[in-house]
XYZ file of C-alpha atoms in Angstrom:
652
model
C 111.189 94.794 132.771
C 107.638 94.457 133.477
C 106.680 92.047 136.849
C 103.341 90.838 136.953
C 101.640 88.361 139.211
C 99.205 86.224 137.305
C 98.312 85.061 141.023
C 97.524 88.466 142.215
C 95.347 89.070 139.159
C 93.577 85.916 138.636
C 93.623 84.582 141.679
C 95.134 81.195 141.130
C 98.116 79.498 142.323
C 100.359 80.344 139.611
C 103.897 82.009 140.653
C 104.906 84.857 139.855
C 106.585 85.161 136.844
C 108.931 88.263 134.770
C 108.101 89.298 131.666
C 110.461 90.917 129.089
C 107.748 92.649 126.659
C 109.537 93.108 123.395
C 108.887 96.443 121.289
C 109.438 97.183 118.142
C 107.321 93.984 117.007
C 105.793 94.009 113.789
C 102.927 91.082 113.051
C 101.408 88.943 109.983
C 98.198 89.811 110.353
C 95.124 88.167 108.784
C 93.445 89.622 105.551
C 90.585 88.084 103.313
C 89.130 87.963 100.041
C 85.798 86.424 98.318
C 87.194 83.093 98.831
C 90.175 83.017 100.961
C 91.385 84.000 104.261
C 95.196 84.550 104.649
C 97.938 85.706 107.473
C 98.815 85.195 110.832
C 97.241 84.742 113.751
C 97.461 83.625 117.457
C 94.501 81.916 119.613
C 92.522 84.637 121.775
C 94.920 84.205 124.644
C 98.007 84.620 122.489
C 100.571 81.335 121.883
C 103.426 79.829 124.254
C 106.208 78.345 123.156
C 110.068 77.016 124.475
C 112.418 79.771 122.709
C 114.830 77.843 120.005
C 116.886 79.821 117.588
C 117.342 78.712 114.203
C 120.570 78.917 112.809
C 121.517 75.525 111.430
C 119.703 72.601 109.975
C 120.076 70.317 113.043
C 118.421 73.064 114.838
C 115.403 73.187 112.410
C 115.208 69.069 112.748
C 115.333 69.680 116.607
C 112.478 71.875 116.316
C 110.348 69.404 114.041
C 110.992 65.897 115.497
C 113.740 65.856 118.156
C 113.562 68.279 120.567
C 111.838 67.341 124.175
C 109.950 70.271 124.959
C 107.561 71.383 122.107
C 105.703 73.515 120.927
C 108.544 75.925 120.362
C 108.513 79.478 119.201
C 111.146 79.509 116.768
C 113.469 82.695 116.705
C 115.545 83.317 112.939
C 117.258 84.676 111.039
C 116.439 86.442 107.885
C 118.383 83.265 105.877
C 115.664 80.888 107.269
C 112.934 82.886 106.310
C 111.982 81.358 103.246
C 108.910 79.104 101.606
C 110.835 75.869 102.390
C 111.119 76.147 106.024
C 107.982 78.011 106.716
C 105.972 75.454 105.260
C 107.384 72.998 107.327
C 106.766 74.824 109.943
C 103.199 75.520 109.163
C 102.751 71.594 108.440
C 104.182 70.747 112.440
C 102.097 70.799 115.390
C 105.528 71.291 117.081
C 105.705 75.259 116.220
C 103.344 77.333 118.202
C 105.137 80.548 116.597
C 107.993 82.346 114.700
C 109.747 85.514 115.612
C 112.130 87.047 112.442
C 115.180 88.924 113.199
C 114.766 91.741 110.664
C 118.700 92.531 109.230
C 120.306 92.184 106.708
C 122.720 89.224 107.521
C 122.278 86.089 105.469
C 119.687 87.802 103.354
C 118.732 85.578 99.987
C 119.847 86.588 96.624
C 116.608 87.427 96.120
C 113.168 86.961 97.976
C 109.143 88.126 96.740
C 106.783 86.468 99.145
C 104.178 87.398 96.218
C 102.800 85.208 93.831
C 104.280 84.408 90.461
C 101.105 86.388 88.755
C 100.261 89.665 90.509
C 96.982 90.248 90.363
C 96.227 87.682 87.987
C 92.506 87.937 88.541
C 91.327 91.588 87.921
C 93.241 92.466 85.258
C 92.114 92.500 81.389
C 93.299 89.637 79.799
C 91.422 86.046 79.419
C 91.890 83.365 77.318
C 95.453 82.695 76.543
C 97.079 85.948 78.162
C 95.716 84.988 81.460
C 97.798 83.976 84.280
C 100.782 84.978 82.631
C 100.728 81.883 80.662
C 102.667 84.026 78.118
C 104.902 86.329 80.448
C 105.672 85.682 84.305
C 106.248 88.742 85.848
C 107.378 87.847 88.900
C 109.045 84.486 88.309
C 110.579 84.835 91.861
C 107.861 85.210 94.016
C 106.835 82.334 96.413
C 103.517 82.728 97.455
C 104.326 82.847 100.846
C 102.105 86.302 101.656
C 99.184 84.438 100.511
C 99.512 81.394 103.076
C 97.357 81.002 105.971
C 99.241 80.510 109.165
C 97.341 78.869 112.205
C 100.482 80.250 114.519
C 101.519 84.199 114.629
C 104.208 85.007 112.976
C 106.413 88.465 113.870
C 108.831 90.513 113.136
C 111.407 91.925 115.490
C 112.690 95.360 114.482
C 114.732 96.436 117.618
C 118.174 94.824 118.192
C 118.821 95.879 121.482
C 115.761 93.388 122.550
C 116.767 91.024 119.972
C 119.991 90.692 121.642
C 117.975 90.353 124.909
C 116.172 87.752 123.394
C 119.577 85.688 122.565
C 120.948 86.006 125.985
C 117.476 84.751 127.694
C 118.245 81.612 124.710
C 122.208 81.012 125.592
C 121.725 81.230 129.263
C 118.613 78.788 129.347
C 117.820 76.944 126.248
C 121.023 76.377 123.986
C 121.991 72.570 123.892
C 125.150 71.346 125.563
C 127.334 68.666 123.822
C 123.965 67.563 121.724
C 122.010 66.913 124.954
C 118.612 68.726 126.186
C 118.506 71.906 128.401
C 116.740 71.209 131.467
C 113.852 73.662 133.443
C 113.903 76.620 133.642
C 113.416 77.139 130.118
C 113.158 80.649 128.568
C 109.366 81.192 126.810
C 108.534 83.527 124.226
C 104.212 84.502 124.045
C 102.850 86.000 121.274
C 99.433 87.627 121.207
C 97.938 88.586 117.759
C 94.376 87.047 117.533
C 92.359 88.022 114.380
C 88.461 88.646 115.152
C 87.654 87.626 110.973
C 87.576 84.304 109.265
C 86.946 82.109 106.348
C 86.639 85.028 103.447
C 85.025 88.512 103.575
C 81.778 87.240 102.266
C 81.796 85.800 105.490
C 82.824 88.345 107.445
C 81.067 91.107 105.971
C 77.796 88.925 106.438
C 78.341 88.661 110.244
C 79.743 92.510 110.579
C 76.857 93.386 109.239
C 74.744 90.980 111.574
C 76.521 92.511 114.389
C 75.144 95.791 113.270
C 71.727 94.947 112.726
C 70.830 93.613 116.146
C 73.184 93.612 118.512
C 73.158 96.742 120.976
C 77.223 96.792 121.023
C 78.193 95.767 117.428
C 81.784 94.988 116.937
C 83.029 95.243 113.412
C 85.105 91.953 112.403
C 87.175 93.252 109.236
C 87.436 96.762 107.090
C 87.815 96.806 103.854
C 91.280 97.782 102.335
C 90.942 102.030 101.672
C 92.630 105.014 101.394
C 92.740 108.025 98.829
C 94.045 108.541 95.154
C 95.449 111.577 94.688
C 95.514 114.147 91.697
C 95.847 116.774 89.707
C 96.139 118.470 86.451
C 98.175 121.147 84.652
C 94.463 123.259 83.937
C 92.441 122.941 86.526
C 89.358 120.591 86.897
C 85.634 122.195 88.478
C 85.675 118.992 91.164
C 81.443 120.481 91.645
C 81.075 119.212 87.937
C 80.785 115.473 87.107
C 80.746 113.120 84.334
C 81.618 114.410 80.865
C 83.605 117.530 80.962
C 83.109 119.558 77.350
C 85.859 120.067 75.341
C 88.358 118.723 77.501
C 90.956 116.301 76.222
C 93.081 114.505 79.062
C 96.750 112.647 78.757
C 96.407 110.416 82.062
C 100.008 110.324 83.473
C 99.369 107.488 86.539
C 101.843 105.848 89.072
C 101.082 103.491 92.348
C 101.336 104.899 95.821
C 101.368 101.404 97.780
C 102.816 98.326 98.184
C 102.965 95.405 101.080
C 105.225 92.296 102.478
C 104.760 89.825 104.370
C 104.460 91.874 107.559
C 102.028 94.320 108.257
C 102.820 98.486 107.535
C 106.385 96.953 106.479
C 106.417 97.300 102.929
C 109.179 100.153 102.050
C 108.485 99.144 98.166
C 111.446 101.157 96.765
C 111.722 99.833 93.524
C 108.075 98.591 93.208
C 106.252 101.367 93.808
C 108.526 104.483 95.247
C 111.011 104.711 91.888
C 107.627 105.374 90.198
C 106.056 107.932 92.722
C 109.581 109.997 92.696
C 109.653 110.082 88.962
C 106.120 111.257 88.204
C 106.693 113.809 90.964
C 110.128 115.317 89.445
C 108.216 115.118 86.007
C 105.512 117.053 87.226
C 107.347 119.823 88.766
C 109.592 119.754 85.561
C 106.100 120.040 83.394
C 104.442 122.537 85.137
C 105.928 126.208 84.900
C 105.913 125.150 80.672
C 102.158 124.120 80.703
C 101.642 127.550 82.458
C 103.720 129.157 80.102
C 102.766 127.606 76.586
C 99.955 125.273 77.206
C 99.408 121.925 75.203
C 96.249 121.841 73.499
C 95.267 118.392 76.036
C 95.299 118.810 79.447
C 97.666 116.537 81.408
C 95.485 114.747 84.122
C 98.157 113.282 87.299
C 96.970 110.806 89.398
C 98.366 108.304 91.736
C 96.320 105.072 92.540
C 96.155 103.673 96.181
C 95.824 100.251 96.714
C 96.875 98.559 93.492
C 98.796 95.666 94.959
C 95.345 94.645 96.001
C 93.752 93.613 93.086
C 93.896 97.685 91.873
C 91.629 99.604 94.415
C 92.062 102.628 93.020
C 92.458 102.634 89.776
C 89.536 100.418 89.672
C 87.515 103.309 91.468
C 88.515 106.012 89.612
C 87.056 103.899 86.521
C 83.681 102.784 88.082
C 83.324 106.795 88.571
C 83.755 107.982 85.561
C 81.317 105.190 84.137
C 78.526 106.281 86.110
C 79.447 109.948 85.858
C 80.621 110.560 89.156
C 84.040 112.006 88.665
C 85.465 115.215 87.392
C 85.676 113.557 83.820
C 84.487 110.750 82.247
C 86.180 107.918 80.101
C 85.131 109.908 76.722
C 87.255 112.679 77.898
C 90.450 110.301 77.867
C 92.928 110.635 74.995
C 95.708 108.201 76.457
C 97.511 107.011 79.233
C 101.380 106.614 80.585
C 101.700 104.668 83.521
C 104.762 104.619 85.265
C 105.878 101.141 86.785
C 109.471 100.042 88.138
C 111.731 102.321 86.832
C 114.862 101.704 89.425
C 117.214 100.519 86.191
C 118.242 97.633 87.972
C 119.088 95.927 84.681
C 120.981 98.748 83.159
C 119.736 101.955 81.163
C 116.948 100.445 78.909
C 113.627 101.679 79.845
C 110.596 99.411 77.969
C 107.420 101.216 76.456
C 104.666 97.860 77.296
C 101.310 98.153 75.453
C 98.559 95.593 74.542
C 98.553 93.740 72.273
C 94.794 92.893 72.637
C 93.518 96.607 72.164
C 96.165 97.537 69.448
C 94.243 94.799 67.178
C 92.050 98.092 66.654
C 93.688 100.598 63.916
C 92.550 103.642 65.346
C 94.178 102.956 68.726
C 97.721 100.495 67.338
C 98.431 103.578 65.338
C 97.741 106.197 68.476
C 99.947 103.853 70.704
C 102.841 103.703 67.752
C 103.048 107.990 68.149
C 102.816 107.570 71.772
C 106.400 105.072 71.422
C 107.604 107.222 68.599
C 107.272 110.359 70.859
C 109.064 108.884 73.495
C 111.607 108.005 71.528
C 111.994 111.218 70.287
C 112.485 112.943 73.787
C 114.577 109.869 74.595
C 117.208 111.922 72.258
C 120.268 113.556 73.838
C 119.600 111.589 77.799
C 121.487 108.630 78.870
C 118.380 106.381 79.121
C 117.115 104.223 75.652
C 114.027 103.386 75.407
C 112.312 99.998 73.578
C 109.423 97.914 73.338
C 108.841 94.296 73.775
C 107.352 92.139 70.945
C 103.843 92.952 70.438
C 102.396 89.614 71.323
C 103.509 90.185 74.711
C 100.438 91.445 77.467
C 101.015 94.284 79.817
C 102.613 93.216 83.051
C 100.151 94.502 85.957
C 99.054 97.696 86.066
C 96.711 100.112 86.120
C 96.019 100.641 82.527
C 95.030 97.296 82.830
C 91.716 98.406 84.927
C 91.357 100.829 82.117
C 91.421 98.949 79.092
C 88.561 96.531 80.526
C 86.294 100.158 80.185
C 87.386 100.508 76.302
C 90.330 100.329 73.977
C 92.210 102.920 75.081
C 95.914 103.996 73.976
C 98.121 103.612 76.716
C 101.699 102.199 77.746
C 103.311 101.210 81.044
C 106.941 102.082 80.810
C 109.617 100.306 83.224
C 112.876 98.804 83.520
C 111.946 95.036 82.610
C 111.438 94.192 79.286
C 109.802 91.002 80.404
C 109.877 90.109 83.838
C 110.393 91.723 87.319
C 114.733 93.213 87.346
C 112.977 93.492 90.853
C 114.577 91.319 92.956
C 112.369 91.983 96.202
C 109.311 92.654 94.962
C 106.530 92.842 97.740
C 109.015 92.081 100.502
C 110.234 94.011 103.543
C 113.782 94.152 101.785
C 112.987 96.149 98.674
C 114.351 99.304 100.210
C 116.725 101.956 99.917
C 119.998 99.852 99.349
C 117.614 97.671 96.815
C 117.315 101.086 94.731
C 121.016 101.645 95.428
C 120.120 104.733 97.594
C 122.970 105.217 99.969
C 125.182 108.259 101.269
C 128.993 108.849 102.375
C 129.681 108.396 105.693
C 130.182 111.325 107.606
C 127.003 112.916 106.540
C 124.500 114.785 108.410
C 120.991 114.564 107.841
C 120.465 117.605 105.968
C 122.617 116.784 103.944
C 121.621 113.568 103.213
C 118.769 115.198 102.435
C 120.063 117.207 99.348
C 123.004 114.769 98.736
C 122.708 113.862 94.788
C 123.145 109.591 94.438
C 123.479 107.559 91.684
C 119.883 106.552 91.820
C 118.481 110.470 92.212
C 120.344 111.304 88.763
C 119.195 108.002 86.927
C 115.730 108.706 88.239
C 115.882 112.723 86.859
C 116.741 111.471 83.874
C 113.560 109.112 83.981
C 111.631 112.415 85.247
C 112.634 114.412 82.174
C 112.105 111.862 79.725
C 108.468 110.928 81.243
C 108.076 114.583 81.558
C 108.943 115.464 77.547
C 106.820 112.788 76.555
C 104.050 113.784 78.049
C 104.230 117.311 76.910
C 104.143 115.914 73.453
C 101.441 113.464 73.578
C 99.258 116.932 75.150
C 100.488 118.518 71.353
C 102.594 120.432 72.885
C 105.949 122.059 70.633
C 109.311 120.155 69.918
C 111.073 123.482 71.011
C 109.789 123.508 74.148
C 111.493 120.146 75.254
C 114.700 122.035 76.235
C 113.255 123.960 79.246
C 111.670 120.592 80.742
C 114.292 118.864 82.530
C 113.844 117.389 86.173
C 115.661 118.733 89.255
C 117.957 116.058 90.734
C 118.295 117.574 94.370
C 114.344 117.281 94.042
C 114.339 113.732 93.505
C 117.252 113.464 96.206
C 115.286 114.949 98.823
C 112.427 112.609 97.248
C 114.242 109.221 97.843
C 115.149 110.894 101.317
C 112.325 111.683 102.767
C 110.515 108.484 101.526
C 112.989 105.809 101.473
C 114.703 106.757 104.684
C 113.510 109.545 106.581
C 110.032 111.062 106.670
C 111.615 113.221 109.615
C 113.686 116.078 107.597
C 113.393 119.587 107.178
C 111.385 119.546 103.699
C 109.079 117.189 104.621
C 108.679 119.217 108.398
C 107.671 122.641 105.720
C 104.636 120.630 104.452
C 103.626 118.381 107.321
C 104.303 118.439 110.953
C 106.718 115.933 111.832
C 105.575 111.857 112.043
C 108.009 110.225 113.792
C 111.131 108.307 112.338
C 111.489 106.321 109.411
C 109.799 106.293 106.176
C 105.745 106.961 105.342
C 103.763 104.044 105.163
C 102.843 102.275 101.943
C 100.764 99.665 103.141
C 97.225 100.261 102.306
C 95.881 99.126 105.158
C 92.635 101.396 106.543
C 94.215 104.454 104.782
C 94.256 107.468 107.363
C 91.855 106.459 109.589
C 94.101 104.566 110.921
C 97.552 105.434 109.921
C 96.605 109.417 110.728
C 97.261 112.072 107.609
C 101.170 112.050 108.628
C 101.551 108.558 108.592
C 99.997 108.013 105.303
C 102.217 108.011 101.811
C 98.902 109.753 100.791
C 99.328 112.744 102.588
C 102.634 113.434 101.854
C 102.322 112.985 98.363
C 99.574 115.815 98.554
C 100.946 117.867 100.384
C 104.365 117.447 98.412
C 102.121 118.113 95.157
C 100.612 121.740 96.290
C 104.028 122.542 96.728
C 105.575 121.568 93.777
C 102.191 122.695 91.601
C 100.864 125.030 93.963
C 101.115 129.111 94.387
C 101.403 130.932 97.771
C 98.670 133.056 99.064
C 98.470 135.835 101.686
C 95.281 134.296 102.839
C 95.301 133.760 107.215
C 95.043 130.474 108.549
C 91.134 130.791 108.635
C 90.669 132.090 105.187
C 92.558 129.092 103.941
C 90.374 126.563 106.138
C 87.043 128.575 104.744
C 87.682 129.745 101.337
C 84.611 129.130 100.417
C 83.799 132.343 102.334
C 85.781 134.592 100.564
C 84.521 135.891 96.516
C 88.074 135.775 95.578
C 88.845 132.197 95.612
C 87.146 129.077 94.249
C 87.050 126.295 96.088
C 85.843 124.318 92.893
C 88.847 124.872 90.619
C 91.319 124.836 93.897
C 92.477 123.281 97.118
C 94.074 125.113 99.624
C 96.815 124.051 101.705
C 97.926 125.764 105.329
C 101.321 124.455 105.450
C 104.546 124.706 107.995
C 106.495 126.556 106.395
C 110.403 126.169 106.437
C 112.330 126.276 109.690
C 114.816 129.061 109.978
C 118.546 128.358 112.244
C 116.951 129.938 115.307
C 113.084 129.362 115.047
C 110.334 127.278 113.311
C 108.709 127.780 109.889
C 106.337 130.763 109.226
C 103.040 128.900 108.253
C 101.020 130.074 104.891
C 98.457 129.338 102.848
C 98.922 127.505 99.295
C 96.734 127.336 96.187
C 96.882 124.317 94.382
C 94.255 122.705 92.018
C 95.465 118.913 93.909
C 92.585 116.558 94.973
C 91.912 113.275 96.692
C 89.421 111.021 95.758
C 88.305 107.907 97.565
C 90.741 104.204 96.911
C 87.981 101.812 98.128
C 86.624 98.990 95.886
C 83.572 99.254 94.215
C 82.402 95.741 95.582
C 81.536 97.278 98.738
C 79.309 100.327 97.444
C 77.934 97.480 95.726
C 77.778 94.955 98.371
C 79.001 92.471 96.388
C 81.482 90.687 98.710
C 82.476 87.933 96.645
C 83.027 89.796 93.360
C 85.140 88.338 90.392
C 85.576 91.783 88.849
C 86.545 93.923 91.950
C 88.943 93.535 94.739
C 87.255 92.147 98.079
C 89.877 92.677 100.101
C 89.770 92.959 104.022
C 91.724 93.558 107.039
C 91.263 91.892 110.082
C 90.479 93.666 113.619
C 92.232 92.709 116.701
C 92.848 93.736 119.785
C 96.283 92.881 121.230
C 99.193 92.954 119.769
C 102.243 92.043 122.032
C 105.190 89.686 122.546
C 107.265 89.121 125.778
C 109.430 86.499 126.769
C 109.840 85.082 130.491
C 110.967 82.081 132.025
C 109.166 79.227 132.812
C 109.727 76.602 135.763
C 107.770 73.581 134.066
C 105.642 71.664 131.514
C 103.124 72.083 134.136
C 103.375 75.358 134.963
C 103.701 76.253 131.824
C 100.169 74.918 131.211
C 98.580 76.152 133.940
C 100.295 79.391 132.944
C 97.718 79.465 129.582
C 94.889 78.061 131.216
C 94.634 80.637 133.673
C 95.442 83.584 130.992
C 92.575 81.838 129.366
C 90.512 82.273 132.277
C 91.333 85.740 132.991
């Protein structure tokens, strides 16, 4: 309980009044593009509304046209929280807000508040491939993250408050025998006003306005950024750019974000975690053989940030290497694997996708025919098959896709679909660890959750050592080698752990320090900046890298922040990591120092080196600032004072 005295502050009239303020709230916030603006967002001094709970259809009809005391902020269930109703919503002046219980009760079949099209419009194909006039990908999604909303819109995470929230409704609010609750009326208020409108040419123009001549600029949006992060199985001289001589590279490339509706909540399990886990497994599989017997090719990781924005990353990493600012160039590419959804929701098919656009060259249809008939070969003796769709059909989105708009490269994007989305929550808050079937015995502790083996961590090993094989082959390396590369299923356990459900665990605590409870975020958002390194998916999955590629040193804490300084080392072939070490029974880790040739490199769109805020062949996406973000509930006496209420908030 929080008492405040809007009299006592503002000196007006108004009564005193007791606010509830509700944690655990997660907003819609606003975020733009060259032409649109999209989101959430409440007026400067936040919105007011009557509390009504949706739970039936008379109550939704009560909030549109019947009920006496509109605007109302409209409290539901996860059932409600669909296109249908939302639109209606958005359409009423009678709504001045929506709070949504996050559980699992009454959850839909299926729900993708993306578009039908992901990333339609900065991918390869034109013409007749575009807009997946030939394939929809995700024939499920309903637009609804791409709506602008003139009301805020939040999530409410803790129950405790939720319940709170129900009681305040019951006692004050609820109807009686069909008739209308009289004053006092419980009030929910919602503050989450958005600084940037219209599109980011717009508000890129007047940031940068701001900047020129005013004496206390105030930045209106940030472009969407973070870090890729990579590696490779011989290490890369990251002082030397553009072509690198003699050096032949098998990309291997997976996505390290994904979004929902609500901002930071995007758990992405199937959409973009199965695909992080699995290239991680492979590469720890792959590594002591590359050491070992090395492949002629180098194998060249790398994990893209930002692709469910119009492919930040992977878009970046190409714009480098065609002006010869990265550690290779485009020449230096032999092919590429991507690795998509790979939960096997549909069963134990994996597909190899390719285009069918590029493969109208020989040279590169007969180098993506090895690529499938090497995968098929390591395919032999695991319980996953592997296929390929019909060659007419495009690529479903991806990151080759950013690629292939360089050059005809070979490439293919394996996942579990053969056409579209087994994903039934893609891009929602509910494609989590129960979508990916990760879930544990009851009874168990958290360490042992961490190492316990599911049924998803031993599909997903299997994944690992077939991605794994494959790539050792497409580097040239030896058929009898395939039998020593097999992923480690308590790996990919503690994986799916410490990403899907706690970040918080005793692995995780070796590498970083610990980041508070739940999962790492995979929302894009203003990368660590904002989030902080142990926040970030980013930071964990380079950190978890140097540990799975890396090699310990005896070098002191400042030796391994200055290596620079010491002859031994080299800084350009190497990284080095001062990690936590693991914790013993009776005391914390003993920190050391770890080699490890892992890099990041920067996940912002090219339109902004360029300053080209309304590009068609780069993402423009841009977050928002605020300042507030807060909901509370309280009761009100009146219409009237409920008016004077906002006025004088307004006035404060």
């Amino acid at each position: 309980m929080c008492v405040s005295s809007a009299a006592g502050v503002c000196s007006s009239s108004v009564e005193q009044k007791i606010y509830v303020e509700l944690n655990e709230t997660v907003p819609c916030v606003r975020l733009l593009n060259a032409t649109h603006q999209i989101g959430c967002q409440s007026s400067m001094s936040g919105d007011t509304g009557v509390l009504h709970v949706l739970e039936t259809q008379s109550d939704l009809d009560w909030i549109l046209s019947s009920g006496p005391h509109p605007p109302y902020m409209v409290i539901m269930e996860t059932a409600f929280f669909n296109r249908s109703v939302m639109m209606r919503m958005k359409n009423s002046s009678r709504v001045s807000g929506v709070a949504v219980i996050v559980s699992k009760t009454g959850l839909a079949q299926n729900f993708s508040p993306h578009t039908t099209c992901p990333n339609q419009n900065t991918g390869v194909y034109g013409s007749e491939l575009a807009n997946c006039n030939v394939t929809v990908w995700n024939p499920l999604g309903n637009g609804l993250s791409y709506e602008d909303f003139s009301f805020p819109v939040f999530a409410l995470k803790d129950e405790n408050q939720t319940q709170v929230i129900r009681k305040c409704y019951e006692d004050h609010n609820q109807r009686v025998n069909g008739s209308a609750p009289h004053y006092p009326l419980c009030a929910m208020q919602l503050f989450s006003h958005m600084h940037a409108v219209t599109d980011t040419v717009t508000c890129m123009r007047r940031t940068d306005l701001q900047n020129r001549f005013s004496i206390n600029p105030e930045v209106l949006c940030d472009p969407l950024s973070d870090f890729n992060v990579w590696t490779s199985t011989r290490p890369l001289n990251s002082s030397a750019k553009g072509h690198a001589a003699n050096e032949s590279v098998v990309i291997a490339a997976a996505r390290l974000d994904g979004r929902s509706f609500f901002w930071e909540q995007a758990p992405a399990a199937e959409g973009t975690v199965s695909g992080i886990i699995t290239l991680l497994a492979a590469i720890q599989a792959l590594y002591p053989v590359t050491q070992e017997a090395p492949p002629p090719r180098n194998i060249f990781f790398t994990f893209f940030q930002g692709e469910a924005f119009d492919y930040i990353g992977s878009s970046k990493m190409v714009y480098d290497m065609e002006k010869n600012d990265f550690v290779i160039d485009l020449k230096n590419v032999h092919s590429i694997l991507e690795i998509g959804q790979v939960g096997l929701h549909s069963g134990r098919s994996l597909w190899m996708h390719s285009d069918p656009v590029s493969r109208k060259n020989d040279s590169v249809n007969e180098a993506v025919s090895e690529m499938m008939n090497r995968m098929e070969s390591a395919a032999a003796g695991l319980s996953v098959s592997v296929g390929h769709p019909s060659f007419s059909q495009p690529l479903p989105p991806s990151s080759l896709q950013r690629f292939l708009r360089a050059g005809p490269i070979p490439g293919l994007v394996l996942a579990d679909h053969q056409k579209s989305f087994s994903n039934r929550y893609y891009e929602s808050m509910y494609d989590d660890a129960e979508n990916l079937n990760v879930t544990y015995p009851p009874g168990l502790t958290p360490d042992e959750q961490l190492v316990y083996e599911t049924d998803a961590a031993k599909s997903l090993a299997e994944v690992a050592t077939l991605v794994a094989r494959s790539l050792y082959l497409q580097a040239g390396g030896e058929n009898n080698s395939l039998s020593n590369i097999t992923a480690d299923p308590k790996t990919v356990a503690q994986l799916l752990y410490g990403f899907l459900v706690q970040k918080n665990n005793s692995w995780f605590r070796s590498l970083l320090l610990s980041a508070g409870p739940g999962p790492p975020q995979f929302y894009i958002g203003l990368g660590p900046r904002i989030h902080g390194p142990v926040h970030s998916v980013t930071r964990f999955v380079q950190y978890i890298l140097a540990n799975l590629t890396g090699t310990v040193t005896n070098l002191t804490e400042s030796q391994c922040q200055n290596p620079s300084e010491l002859s031994t080392e080299n800084k350009d072939l190497f990284s080095y990591f001062w990690v936590s070490g693991p914790a013993s029974v009776n005391s914390t880790g003993e920190p050391f120092c770890v080699r490890a040739s892992v890099r990041l490199s920067e996940a912002v769109s090219p339109a902004f080196e360029l300053l080209e805020y309304g590009s068609r062949n780069y993402s423009t996406w841009t977050e928002s600032r605020w300042k507030s973000i807060r909901a509370r509930i309280f009761l009100v006496a009146s219409r009237e004072l409920e008016v004077m209420q906002t006025k004088t908030q307004q006035n404060c």
